[in-house]
């Protein structure tokens, strides 16, 4: 696999995940900067090599402040803001920009002190605003409620059970036990998930991602150049992005953006489902993983519940998912997309020790941003070992 | 120590959606229908985003519907809702064919189910604004 058409020949050359899960002594910019340094060192590059920069979650013109903070004067900048999937989308944007000759070396950073700020990640609030928000906000939406509504409908249409959803949380926790940096590492059982308090039905506390501090960074460059750098080359094979919303009145909320972005990613890369060795799926909630696997086409619609059972998505299973422990157990500082790309890259390089998927050649990353049951984005990326 | 009062989040009765909220204030549900392609439009927009026509006619539609999906919220995030939990945040599908976010009232949270028939409740929320809630349909 060498990647397709417009974005062929692009590589992830450097990655870094900030090890801290609680960093009350640090600022978000500090975490982003420490991550930038880490990813550049990983690639064997310096800030002076960076001529493209992308970040998200920093407010409307925060990307300028971040350029200031990192003392960058890039030829290309991107502050895509489509929620937690932004960083996955930015790898595609960066690949296209490099191919178009707008820049050669893109740094992507993320930093957040969500846990220390006691900021309720992804939660609603504010006034009812203008449409479409004003048709929703007066009725008390919450982010857990928006995903809960999706789970409720999925259960109604397909008979999916809370025990099946719990299996996702149990599997992520098992993987977190193999990741020394994960926030929660003690094993849990499906009964623990079901016995945890309901936050917004049918989702329990342990169906929900953790809230942590954290950050990370990526370096994207041409494959030809990456070959001369420090680490094994990980190729960008293809990708896609998409949005789902209720349109002008009727949305099937089991149809999510992954169906569109995933289809594009597979078509553009030429990768087949059976070629994928591992998935990094944005696990904001257990239901997100079930619906994403279905909509990406790893199983039929409605079969996601049984699909995640029996160890299939665990290390050693047919389709291991979120080997780092995911947002459910490792980290979730508000926008998890960058960690999907970081762990996929480490897996494809074979750097993951106890949680390494043996001989991993192709990884899929899928980020979801926003409120799955209201409006959300999806970004899919296929990466391959060179 | 008393908690400060947070204002209830309410829609502004202006722009494309004003006729909707004015109708709800008069205990009616009205939506625009595109006269060119026949599409019923929720929520209201200036033009039909399906066929580009600006010719929309507002019509009254029935409030009869069914619960499409719901979630019983035990932990609110907007301050106004914090002492209202548990409440039922839901999407109702009207017989007219559109799905509306809403709040279900008038029944125990454990009695709510997908497919349950519902009818509108016009909830006066301020001097200007009435919200469109739903409750189980009386037989
Ligand atoms: Zn029309």
Short mmCIF file of C-alpha atoms and ligand atoms in Angstrom, two decimals:
data_model
loop_
_atom_site.label_atom_id
_atom_site.label_comp_id
_atom_site.label_asym_id
_atom_site.label_seq_id
_atom_site.Cartn_x
_atom_site.Cartn_y
_atom_site.Cartn_z
CA UNK A 1 0.00 0.00 0.00
CA UNK A 2 1.45 3.33 -0.97
CA UNK A 3 -1.52 5.67 -0.63
CA UNK A 4 -3.76 7.13 -3.23
CA UNK A 5 -3.98 9.94 -5.74
CA UNK A 6 -3.86 13.39 -4.27
CA UNK A 7 -2.32 12.47 -0.94
CA UNK A 8 0.04 9.67 -1.95
CA UNK A 9 3.59 9.90 -0.72
CA UNK A 10 2.89 11.54 2.62
CA UNK A 11 4.10 10.17 5.95
CA UNK A 12 3.68 10.62 9.67
CA UNK A 13 7.30 11.26 10.60
CA UNK A 14 7.03 12.14 14.27
CA UNK A 15 4.57 11.62 17.13
CA UNK A 16 4.52 12.45 20.81
CA UNK A 17 1.90 11.90 23.47
CA UNK A 18 2.25 13.98 26.60
CA UNK A 19 2.58 11.48 29.46
CA UNK A 20 0.66 13.51 32.03
CA UNK A 21 -3.01 12.85 32.75
CA UNK A 22 -3.20 15.45 35.49
CA UNK A 23 -1.13 18.60 35.02
CA UNK A 24 -2.48 21.31 37.33
CA UNK A 25 0.96 22.94 37.27
CA UNK A 26 0.94 23.42 33.51
CA UNK A 27 -0.93 25.52 30.98
CA UNK A 28 -2.54 24.14 27.83
CA UNK A 29 0.02 25.98 25.66
CA UNK A 30 2.82 24.54 27.75
CA UNK A 31 1.52 21.02 27.17
CA UNK A 32 1.18 21.73 23.44
CA UNK A 33 4.72 23.14 23.31
CA UNK A 34 6.23 20.23 25.23
CA UNK A 35 4.41 17.91 22.83
CA UNK A 36 5.69 19.82 19.80
CA UNK A 37 9.25 19.42 21.01
CA UNK A 38 8.63 15.74 21.66
CA UNK A 39 7.22 15.03 18.19
CA UNK A 40 9.99 16.98 16.45
CA UNK A 41 12.66 15.12 18.43
CA UNK A 42 10.93 11.86 17.56
CA UNK A 43 11.25 12.78 13.88
CA UNK A 44 14.76 14.15 14.25
CA UNK A 45 13.65 17.65 13.26
CA UNK A 46 13.67 21.12 14.79
CA UNK A 47 11.17 23.95 15.00
CA UNK A 48 13.15 25.71 12.27
CA UNK A 49 12.21 22.85 9.91
CA UNK A 50 8.49 23.47 10.39
CA UNK A 51 6.80 25.45 7.60
CA UNK A 52 3.21 24.30 8.18
CA UNK A 53 1.27 24.36 11.43
CA UNK A 54 -2.12 23.06 12.54
CA UNK A 55 -3.95 23.05 15.84
CA UNK A 56 -7.50 23.07 17.16
CA UNK A 57 -9.41 23.72 20.34
CA UNK A 58 -7.73 27.08 20.85
CA UNK A 59 -10.58 29.45 19.99
CA UNK A 60 -11.21 31.42 16.80
CA UNK A 61 -7.72 32.92 16.37
CA UNK A 62 -5.83 30.94 18.98
CA UNK A 63 -3.74 29.39 16.22
CA UNK A 64 -1.99 32.76 15.95
CA UNK A 65 -1.19 32.74 19.65
CA UNK A 66 0.14 29.22 19.31
CA UNK A 67 2.39 30.29 16.41
CA UNK A 68 3.62 33.08 18.68
CA UNK A 69 4.13 30.66 21.57
CA UNK A 70 6.13 28.26 19.41
CA UNK A 71 7.87 31.11 17.58
CA UNK A 72 6.73 29.75 14.23
CA UNK A 73 6.30 31.67 10.99
CA UNK A 74 4.71 28.96 8.85
CA UNK A 75 3.78 29.22 5.17
CA UNK A 76 0.57 27.27 5.84
CA UNK A 77 -1.74 27.24 8.86
CA UNK A 78 -4.92 25.35 9.72
CA UNK A 79 -7.19 25.61 12.75
CA UNK A 80 -9.98 23.29 11.63
CA UNK A 81 -12.58 23.17 14.39
CA UNK A 82 -14.90 20.20 13.88
CA UNK A 83 -14.59 18.86 17.41
CA UNK A 84 -12.47 15.98 18.61
CA UNK A 85 -12.00 14.67 15.08
CA UNK A 86 -10.20 17.86 14.02
CA UNK A 87 -6.69 16.46 14.33
CA UNK A 88 -7.52 13.42 12.21
CA UNK A 89 -8.92 15.74 9.55
CA UNK A 90 -5.82 17.92 9.84
CA UNK A 91 -3.57 15.03 8.82
CA UNK A 92 -5.53 14.91 5.56
CA UNK A 93 -5.39 18.68 5.21
CA UNK A 94 -1.66 18.64 5.86
CA UNK A 95 -1.13 15.84 3.34
CA UNK A 96 -3.04 17.78 0.69
CA UNK A 97 -1.15 20.98 1.50
CA UNK A 98 2.23 19.26 1.21
CA UNK A 99 1.20 17.62 -2.06
CA UNK A 100 0.04 20.99 -3.35
CA UNK A 101 3.42 22.49 -2.56
CA UNK A 102 2.12 24.91 0.06
CA UNK A 103 4.54 23.63 2.67
CA UNK A 104 6.85 20.67 3.33
CA UNK A 105 6.75 19.91 7.05
CA UNK A 106 3.58 20.25 9.11
CA UNK A 107 3.51 20.29 12.89
CA UNK A 108 0.16 19.48 14.52
CA UNK A 109 -0.22 20.18 18.24
CA UNK A 110 -2.80 19.81 20.96
CA UNK A 111 -2.76 20.73 24.62
CA UNK A 112 -5.51 20.85 27.22
CA UNK A 113 -5.90 21.14 30.96
CA UNK A 114 -9.55 20.09 30.87
CA UNK A 115 -9.39 18.04 34.07
CA UNK A 116 -7.50 20.62 36.12
CA UNK A 117 -9.78 23.40 34.89
CA UNK A 118 -12.78 21.36 36.02
CA UNK A 119 -14.19 22.21 32.65
CA UNK A 120 -17.02 19.86 31.83
CA UNK A 121 -15.72 18.51 28.55
CA UNK A 122 -18.11 18.75 25.65
CA UNK A 123 -21.00 19.80 27.81
CA UNK A 124 -23.68 22.15 26.61
CA UNK A 125 -24.51 25.53 28.06
CA UNK A 126 -24.98 29.16 27.25
CA UNK A 127 -28.13 30.77 25.99
CA UNK A 128 -30.36 29.11 23.45
CA UNK A 129 -28.74 31.23 20.75
CA UNK A 130 -29.94 31.15 17.16
CA UNK A 131 -31.19 28.23 15.08
CA UNK A 132 -30.38 25.41 15.01
CA UNK A 133 -29.30 25.64 18.66
CA UNK A 134 -32.46 27.47 19.69
CA UNK A 135 -34.54 24.45 18.64
CA UNK A 136 -32.55 22.18 20.91
CA UNK A 137 -30.99 24.01 23.83
CA UNK A 138 -34.30 24.96 25.54
CA UNK A 139 -35.00 21.23 26.03
CA UNK A 140 -31.92 20.44 28.07
CA UNK A 141 -29.48 18.64 25.77
CA UNK A 142 -26.24 17.36 27.24
CA UNK A 143 -23.43 15.64 25.42
CA UNK A 144 -24.09 12.38 27.26
CA UNK A 145 -27.80 12.79 26.50
CA UNK A 146 -27.07 13.25 22.80
CA UNK A 147 -25.10 9.99 22.74
CA UNK A 148 -27.64 8.36 25.06
CA UNK A 149 -30.38 9.05 22.52
CA UNK A 150 -28.33 7.29 19.88
CA UNK A 151 -27.82 4.29 22.17
CA UNK A 152 -31.53 4.19 23.03
CA UNK A 153 -32.53 4.13 19.37
CA UNK A 154 -29.87 1.54 18.58
CA UNK A 155 -31.25 -0.68 21.34
CA UNK A 156 -34.78 -0.21 20.00
CA UNK A 157 -33.94 -0.94 16.38
CA UNK A 158 -31.39 -3.70 16.82
CA UNK A 159 -31.79 -5.13 20.29
CA UNK A 160 -28.37 -3.93 21.38
CA UNK A 161 -27.91 -4.37 25.13
CA UNK A 162 -26.17 -2.43 27.90
CA UNK A 163 -24.07 -5.55 28.52
CA UNK A 164 -22.79 -5.39 24.95
CA UNK A 165 -21.90 -1.72 25.34
CA UNK A 166 -20.20 -2.56 28.64
CA UNK A 167 -17.94 -4.99 26.78
CA UNK A 168 -16.37 -2.00 25.00
CA UNK A 169 -15.53 -0.32 28.31
CA UNK A 170 -14.15 -3.57 29.75
CA UNK A 171 -11.92 -4.09 26.70
CA UNK A 172 -10.58 -0.53 26.77
CA UNK A 173 -9.75 -0.93 30.45
CA UNK A 174 -7.90 -4.17 29.74
CA UNK A 175 -5.80 -2.33 27.16
CA UNK A 176 -5.23 0.55 29.59
CA UNK A 177 -3.77 -1.98 32.01
CA UNK A 178 -1.04 -2.54 29.42
CA UNK A 179 -0.35 1.19 29.01
CA UNK A 180 1.72 2.63 31.88
CA UNK A 181 0.49 6.17 31.10
CA UNK A 182 -3.25 5.38 31.10
CA UNK A 183 -5.40 7.23 33.64
CA UNK A 184 -7.34 4.19 34.88
CA UNK A 185 -5.65 0.80 34.78
CA UNK A 186 -7.44 -1.44 37.28
CA UNK A 187 -9.50 -4.11 35.46
CA UNK A 188 -13.29 -3.74 35.44
CA UNK A 189 -16.08 -6.16 34.60
CA UNK A 190 -19.28 -5.69 32.63
CA UNK A 191 -21.11 -5.84 35.96
CA UNK A 192 -19.04 -2.89 37.21
CA UNK A 193 -20.14 -0.89 34.18
CA UNK A 194 -23.79 -1.81 34.63
CA UNK A 195 -23.63 -1.06 38.36
CA UNK A 196 -22.12 2.39 37.85
CA UNK A 197 -24.61 5.23 38.09
CA UNK A 198 -26.64 6.26 35.07
CA UNK A 199 -25.48 9.64 33.74
CA UNK A 200 -27.99 9.87 30.92
CA UNK A 201 -29.89 6.74 30.04
CA UNK A 202 -28.96 4.22 28.88
CA UNK A 203 -25.34 5.31 29.44
CA UNK A 204 -23.65 4.66 32.78
CA UNK A 205 -20.65 6.47 34.23
CA UNK A 206 -18.33 3.74 32.93
CA UNK A 207 -19.86 4.03 29.43
CA UNK A 208 -18.38 7.54 29.35
CA UNK A 209 -14.85 8.68 28.56
CA UNK A 210 -12.64 10.01 31.30
CA UNK A 211 -11.76 13.68 31.68
CA UNK A 212 -8.03 14.24 31.82
CA UNK A 213 -5.39 16.82 31.05
CA UNK A 214 -3.05 16.05 28.21
CA UNK A 215 -1.84 16.74 24.73
CA UNK A 216 0.18 15.50 21.84
CA UNK A 217 1.77 16.39 18.55
CA UNK A 218 2.41 15.04 15.07
CA UNK A 219 4.89 15.81 12.32
CA UNK A 220 3.70 15.21 8.76
CA UNK A 221 6.02 15.38 5.77
CA UNK A 222 6.72 13.83 2.37
CA UNK A 223 7.50 10.12 2.52
CA UNK A 224 10.66 10.68 0.52
CA UNK A 225 11.89 13.06 3.21
CA UNK A 226 10.61 10.91 6.08
CA UNK A 227 12.84 8.07 4.88
CA UNK A 228 15.88 10.12 5.87
CA UNK A 229 14.50 10.94 9.32
CA UNK A 230 14.77 9.17 12.63
CA UNK A 231 11.86 6.72 12.72
CA UNK A 232 10.31 4.04 10.49
CA UNK A 233 8.01 5.59 7.88
CA UNK A 234 4.26 5.42 8.44
CA UNK A 235 2.35 6.25 5.28
CA UNK A 236 -0.91 8.15 4.94
CA UNK A 237 -2.86 5.77 2.68
CA UNK A 238 -6.10 7.69 2.42
CA UNK A 239 -8.88 9.32 4.34
CA UNK A 240 -12.10 11.22 4.33
CA UNK A 241 -14.26 13.55 6.37
CA UNK A 242 -17.99 14.05 6.70
CA UNK A 243 -20.77 15.70 8.69
CA UNK A 244 -24.17 14.45 9.83
CA UNK A 245 -27.04 16.64 11.03
CA UNK A 246 -30.83 16.46 10.91
CA UNK A 247 -31.05 18.38 7.62
CA UNK A 248 -34.50 19.83 7.13
CA UNK A 249 -36.28 17.61 9.55
CA UNK A 250 -35.55 13.92 9.44
CA UNK A 251 -32.38 12.15 10.42
CA UNK A 252 -31.80 8.47 11.05
CA UNK A 253 -29.48 8.82 14.03
CA UNK A 254 -27.94 5.41 13.49
CA UNK A 255 -26.48 6.77 10.23
CA UNK A 256 -23.30 8.54 11.29
CA UNK A 257 -20.58 10.48 9.49
CA UNK A 258 -18.27 7.45 9.58
CA UNK A 259 -20.37 5.85 6.84
CA UNK A 260 -19.38 8.61 4.41
CA UNK A 261 -15.82 9.37 5.57
CA UNK A 262 -14.98 5.67 5.96
CA UNK A 263 -16.23 4.82 2.47
CA UNK A 264 -14.05 7.59 1.02
CA UNK A 265 -11.05 6.44 3.04
CA UNK A 266 -11.32 2.85 1.85
CA UNK A 267 -11.96 3.87 -1.77
CA UNK A 268 -9.12 6.38 -1.86
CA UNK A 269 -6.57 4.07 -0.26
CA UNK A 270 -7.52 0.82 -1.94
CA UNK A 271 -7.38 -0.81 1.50
CA UNK A 272 -9.93 -3.56 2.15
CA UNK A 273 -11.54 -4.11 5.53
CA UNK A 274 -9.78 -7.45 5.94
CA UNK A 275 -6.43 -5.68 5.50
CA UNK A 276 -6.91 -3.56 8.62
CA UNK A 277 -4.85 -4.87 11.55
CA UNK A 278 -6.11 -2.46 14.20
CA UNK A 279 -8.51 0.41 14.68
CA UNK A 280 -8.24 3.57 16.71
CA UNK A 281 -11.87 4.61 17.16
CA UNK A 282 -12.88 7.75 19.04
CA UNK A 283 -14.53 6.24 22.11
CA UNK A 284 -16.24 9.22 23.69
CA UNK A 285 -18.82 6.68 24.83
CA UNK A 286 -19.20 2.94 24.41
CA UNK A 287 -22.01 3.41 21.87
CA UNK A 288 -19.69 5.54 19.72
CA UNK A 289 -17.44 2.53 19.13
CA UNK A 290 -20.35 0.22 18.28
CA UNK A 291 -21.91 2.64 15.80
CA UNK A 292 -18.57 3.62 14.28
CA UNK A 293 -17.53 0.02 13.59
CA UNK A 294 -20.90 -0.58 11.91
CA UNK A 295 -20.83 2.58 9.85
CA UNK A 296 -17.22 1.96 8.78
CA UNK A 297 -18.46 -1.36 7.42
CA UNK A 298 -16.63 -3.79 9.72
CA UNK A 299 -20.02 -5.38 10.40
CA UNK A 300 -23.60 -4.90 9.25
CA UNK A 301 -25.70 -2.08 10.70
CA UNK A 302 -27.16 -3.32 13.94
CA UNK A 303 -24.58 -6.05 14.45
CA UNK A 304 -22.16 -3.86 16.37
CA UNK A 305 -23.38 -5.15 19.74
CA UNK A 306 -22.56 -8.82 19.09
CA UNK A 307 -19.46 -7.74 17.10
CA UNK A 308 -17.72 -6.17 20.11
CA UNK A 309 -18.33 -9.25 22.25
CA UNK A 310 -16.18 -12.34 22.63
CA UNK A 311 -12.84 -10.57 22.59
CA UNK A 312 -12.95 -9.55 18.93
CA UNK A 313 -11.91 -5.93 19.62
CA UNK A 314 -9.35 -6.81 22.27
CA UNK A 315 -5.60 -7.32 21.88
CA UNK A 316 -5.27 -10.78 20.29
CA UNK A 317 -8.74 -10.54 18.76
CA UNK A 318 -9.61 -10.28 15.07
CA UNK A 319 -9.88 -6.47 15.11
CA UNK A 320 -8.13 -4.90 18.11
CA UNK A 321 -9.47 -1.43 18.94
CA UNK A 322 -7.84 1.36 20.98
CA UNK A 323 -4.78 -0.43 22.25
CA UNK A 324 -3.81 2.55 24.43
CA UNK A 325 -6.96 2.18 26.50
CA UNK A 326 -8.91 4.80 24.59
CA UNK A 327 -10.78 7.78 25.92
CA UNK A 328 -12.71 5.41 28.13
CA UNK A 329 -9.64 4.58 30.23
CA UNK A 330 -6.44 6.26 29.05
CA UNK A 331 -7.06 9.94 28.39
CA UNK A 332 -9.62 12.42 27.13
CA UNK A 333 -8.66 16.06 27.52
CA UNK A 334 -11.69 17.12 25.46
CA UNK A 335 -10.56 16.37 21.91
CA UNK A 336 -9.09 12.93 21.44
CA UNK A 337 -8.39 12.81 17.69
CA UNK A 338 -4.66 13.36 17.89
CA UNK A 339 -4.15 10.34 20.16
CA UNK A 340 -5.76 8.08 17.56
CA UNK A 341 -3.04 9.01 15.07
CA UNK A 342 -0.27 8.84 17.68
CA UNK A 343 -1.12 5.33 18.89
CA UNK A 344 -1.76 4.04 15.35
CA UNK A 345 1.68 5.32 14.34
CA UNK A 346 3.38 3.75 17.36
CA UNK A 347 1.62 0.46 16.64
CA UNK A 348 2.70 0.46 12.99
CA UNK A 349 6.28 1.16 14.08
CA UNK A 350 6.10 -1.70 16.57
CA UNK A 351 6.89 0.45 19.60
CA UNK A 352 4.05 -0.60 21.88
CA UNK A 353 5.51 -3.31 24.09
CA UNK A 354 2.90 -5.29 26.01
CA UNK A 355 0.02 -3.83 24.02
CA UNK A 356 1.64 -4.23 20.59
CA UNK A 357 -0.52 -5.75 17.86
CA UNK A 358 1.75 -8.31 16.28
CA UNK A 359 3.03 -7.41 12.83
CA UNK A 360 0.64 -4.49 12.44
CA UNK A 361 0.77 -3.20 8.87
CA UNK A 362 -2.39 -1.16 8.42
CA UNK A 363 -4.29 0.90 10.99
CA UNK A 364 -7.53 2.81 10.72
CA UNK A 365 -8.21 5.96 12.76
CA UNK A 366 -11.68 7.39 13.04
CA UNK A 367 -12.46 10.56 14.94
CA UNK A 368 -15.93 11.80 15.85
CA UNK A 369 -16.47 15.44 16.78
CA UNK A 370 -19.51 17.15 18.25
CA UNK A 371 -22.76 15.53 19.43
CA UNK A 372 -23.43 12.19 17.72
CA UNK A 373 -27.21 12.45 18.12
CA UNK A 374 -27.48 16.11 17.14
CA UNK A 375 -24.71 17.23 14.78
CA UNK A 376 -21.29 15.71 14.41
CA UNK A 377 -18.25 15.35 12.19
CA UNK A 378 -16.32 12.25 11.26
CA UNK A 379 -12.77 11.95 9.97
CA UNK A 380 -11.24 8.66 8.86
CA UNK A 381 -7.59 8.00 8.16
CA UNK A 382 -5.87 4.85 6.94
CA UNK A 383 -2.20 4.53 7.82
CA UNK A 384 0.23 1.88 6.68
CA UNK A 385 3.71 0.68 7.55
CA UNK A 386 6.07 1.44 4.70
CA UNK B 1 -25.30 29.71 50.61
CA UNK B 2 -27.79 30.28 47.85
CA UNK B 3 -26.92 29.48 44.25
CA UNK B 4 -27.24 32.35 41.82
CA UNK B 5 -30.25 32.14 39.54
CA UNK B 6 -29.33 31.27 35.97
CA UNK B 7 -31.68 32.43 33.23
CA UNK B 8 -33.51 29.71 31.37
CA UNK B 9 -32.06 29.26 27.84
CA UNK B 10 -34.79 30.45 25.49
CA UNK B 11 -35.05 31.05 21.76
CA UNK B 12 -35.18 34.58 20.41
CA UNK B 13 -38.41 35.19 18.55
CA UNK B 14 -36.81 36.67 15.45
CA UNK B 15 -35.52 35.79 12.01
CA UNK B 16 -36.71 32.81 9.95
CA UNK B 17 -38.05 31.02 12.98
CA UNK B 18 -40.20 33.81 14.42
CA UNK B 19 -43.49 32.55 12.90
CA UNK B 20 -42.84 29.14 14.47
CA UNK B 21 -42.48 30.54 17.98
CA UNK B 22 -45.42 32.91 17.51
CA UNK B 23 -47.61 29.99 16.47
CA UNK B 24 -46.44 27.90 19.43
CA UNK B 25 -47.26 30.83 21.70
CA UNK B 26 -50.80 30.59 20.28
CA UNK B 27 -50.78 26.80 20.96
CA UNK B 28 -50.42 25.79 17.33
CA UNK B 29 -47.57 24.07 15.47
CA UNK B 30 -46.83 25.69 12.14
CA UNK B 31 -44.02 24.93 9.74
CA UNK B 32 -43.10 26.18 6.30
CA UNK B 33 -43.72 23.91 3.32
CA UNK B 34 -41.95 24.52 0.03
CA UNK B 35 -44.63 25.15 -2.59
CA UNK B 36 -42.24 24.15 -5.37
CA UNK B 37 -41.14 20.71 -4.17
CA UNK B 38 -43.58 20.07 -1.34
CA UNK B 39 -40.97 19.53 1.36
CA UNK B 40 -42.00 20.29 4.94
CA UNK B 41 -39.13 22.20 6.47
CA UNK B 42 -37.92 21.88 10.08
CA UNK B 43 -36.51 24.05 11.37
CA UNK B 44 -37.64 27.06 9.33
CA UNK B 45 -35.19 28.52 6.79
CA UNK B 46 -35.36 31.49 4.42
CA UNK B 47 -35.44 29.24 1.36
CA UNK B 48 -35.87 25.58 0.53
CA UNK B 49 -32.44 24.01 0.82
CA UNK B 50 -33.65 21.08 -1.27
CA UNK B 51 -34.76 22.99 -4.41
CA UNK B 52 -33.69 26.62 -3.75
CA UNK B 53 -37.25 27.94 -3.99
CA UNK B 54 -38.09 30.95 -1.82
CA UNK B 55 -41.79 30.16 -2.10
CA UNK B 56 -42.66 28.61 1.23
CA UNK B 57 -46.11 28.57 2.77
CA UNK B 58 -46.63 28.22 6.50
CA UNK B 59 -49.14 25.57 7.44
CA UNK B 60 -50.49 24.18 10.65
CA UNK B 61 -49.50 20.59 11.32
CA UNK B 62 -50.78 18.07 13.82
CA UNK B 63 -48.94 17.69 17.10
CA UNK B 64 -49.60 13.96 17.16
CA UNK B 65 -46.39 11.99 17.18
CA UNK B 66 -44.30 9.24 18.68
CA UNK B 67 -41.09 9.12 20.63
CA UNK B 68 -38.27 8.47 18.14
CA UNK B 69 -35.66 8.28 20.87
CA UNK B 70 -34.92 9.74 24.29
CA UNK B 71 -32.48 9.90 27.16
CA UNK B 72 -33.30 10.35 30.82
CA UNK B 73 -30.83 13.00 31.91
CA UNK B 74 -29.56 12.49 35.46
CA UNK B 75 -26.74 14.97 35.19
CA UNK B 76 -27.53 18.29 33.55
CA UNK B 77 -24.86 20.62 32.26
CA UNK B 78 -26.71 23.88 31.65
CA UNK B 79 -27.12 25.50 35.07
CA UNK B 80 -30.85 26.12 34.62
CA UNK B 81 -31.49 22.37 34.26
CA UNK B 82 -29.40 21.25 37.22
CA UNK B 83 -32.24 21.12 39.70
CA UNK B 84 -34.67 19.73 37.07
CA UNK B 85 -33.10 16.24 36.88
CA UNK B 86 -34.08 13.61 36.08
CA UNK B 87 -35.76 14.93 32.96
CA UNK B 88 -36.43 13.37 29.58
CA UNK B 89 -34.62 14.86 26.61
CA UNK B 90 -36.14 13.37 23.48
CA UNK B 91 -36.72 13.47 19.76
CA UNK B 92 -40.36 13.19 18.73
CA UNK B 93 -41.42 12.19 15.23
CA UNK B 94 -44.59 13.97 14.23
CA UNK B 95 -47.11 12.27 11.98
CA UNK B 96 -46.43 15.11 9.53
CA UNK B 97 -42.99 13.55 9.07
CA UNK B 98 -40.48 15.73 10.92
CA UNK B 99 -38.41 14.91 14.01
CA UNK B 100 -38.14 17.56 16.72
CA UNK B 101 -35.88 17.79 19.75
CA UNK B 102 -38.05 18.28 22.82
CA UNK B 103 -38.60 17.51 26.48
CA UNK B 104 -41.06 14.83 27.53
CA UNK B 105 -43.17 15.73 30.53
CA UNK B 106 -46.17 14.39 32.36
CA UNK B 107 -45.01 10.85 32.98
CA UNK B 108 -42.58 8.95 35.17
CA UNK B 109 -39.16 8.68 33.54
CA UNK B 110 -39.25 4.88 33.76
CA UNK B 111 -42.48 4.80 31.72
CA UNK B 112 -41.01 6.43 28.62
CA UNK B 113 -40.38 4.16 25.65
CA UNK B 114 -39.42 4.50 22.00
CA UNK B 115 -42.57 4.52 19.87
CA UNK B 116 -44.77 5.84 22.67
CA UNK B 117 -47.60 8.07 21.27
CA UNK B 118 -47.30 11.67 22.42
CA UNK B 119 -49.11 14.98 22.14
CA UNK B 120 -47.89 18.56 22.56
CA UNK B 121 -47.73 20.50 25.79
CA UNK B 122 -47.38 24.24 25.34
CA UNK B 123 -45.11 25.29 28.16
CA UNK B 124 -45.07 29.00 28.91
CA UNK B 125 -41.44 29.75 29.65
CA UNK B 126 -41.45 33.57 29.72
CA UNK B 127 -43.65 36.51 28.80
CA UNK B 128 -42.68 36.06 25.15
CA UNK B 129 -41.79 32.43 24.72
CA UNK B 130 -43.77 29.21 24.85
CA UNK B 131 -41.80 25.98 24.41
CA UNK B 132 -43.05 22.87 22.65
CA UNK B 133 -42.93 19.98 25.09
CA UNK B 134 -44.68 16.62 24.68
CA UNK B 135 -46.44 14.19 27.01
CA UNK B 136 -47.97 10.73 26.59
CA UNK B 137 -51.03 10.97 24.35
CA UNK B 138 -54.30 10.61 26.21
CA UNK B 139 -56.42 7.82 24.80
ZN1 LIG C 1 -38.28 22.95 -2.30
#
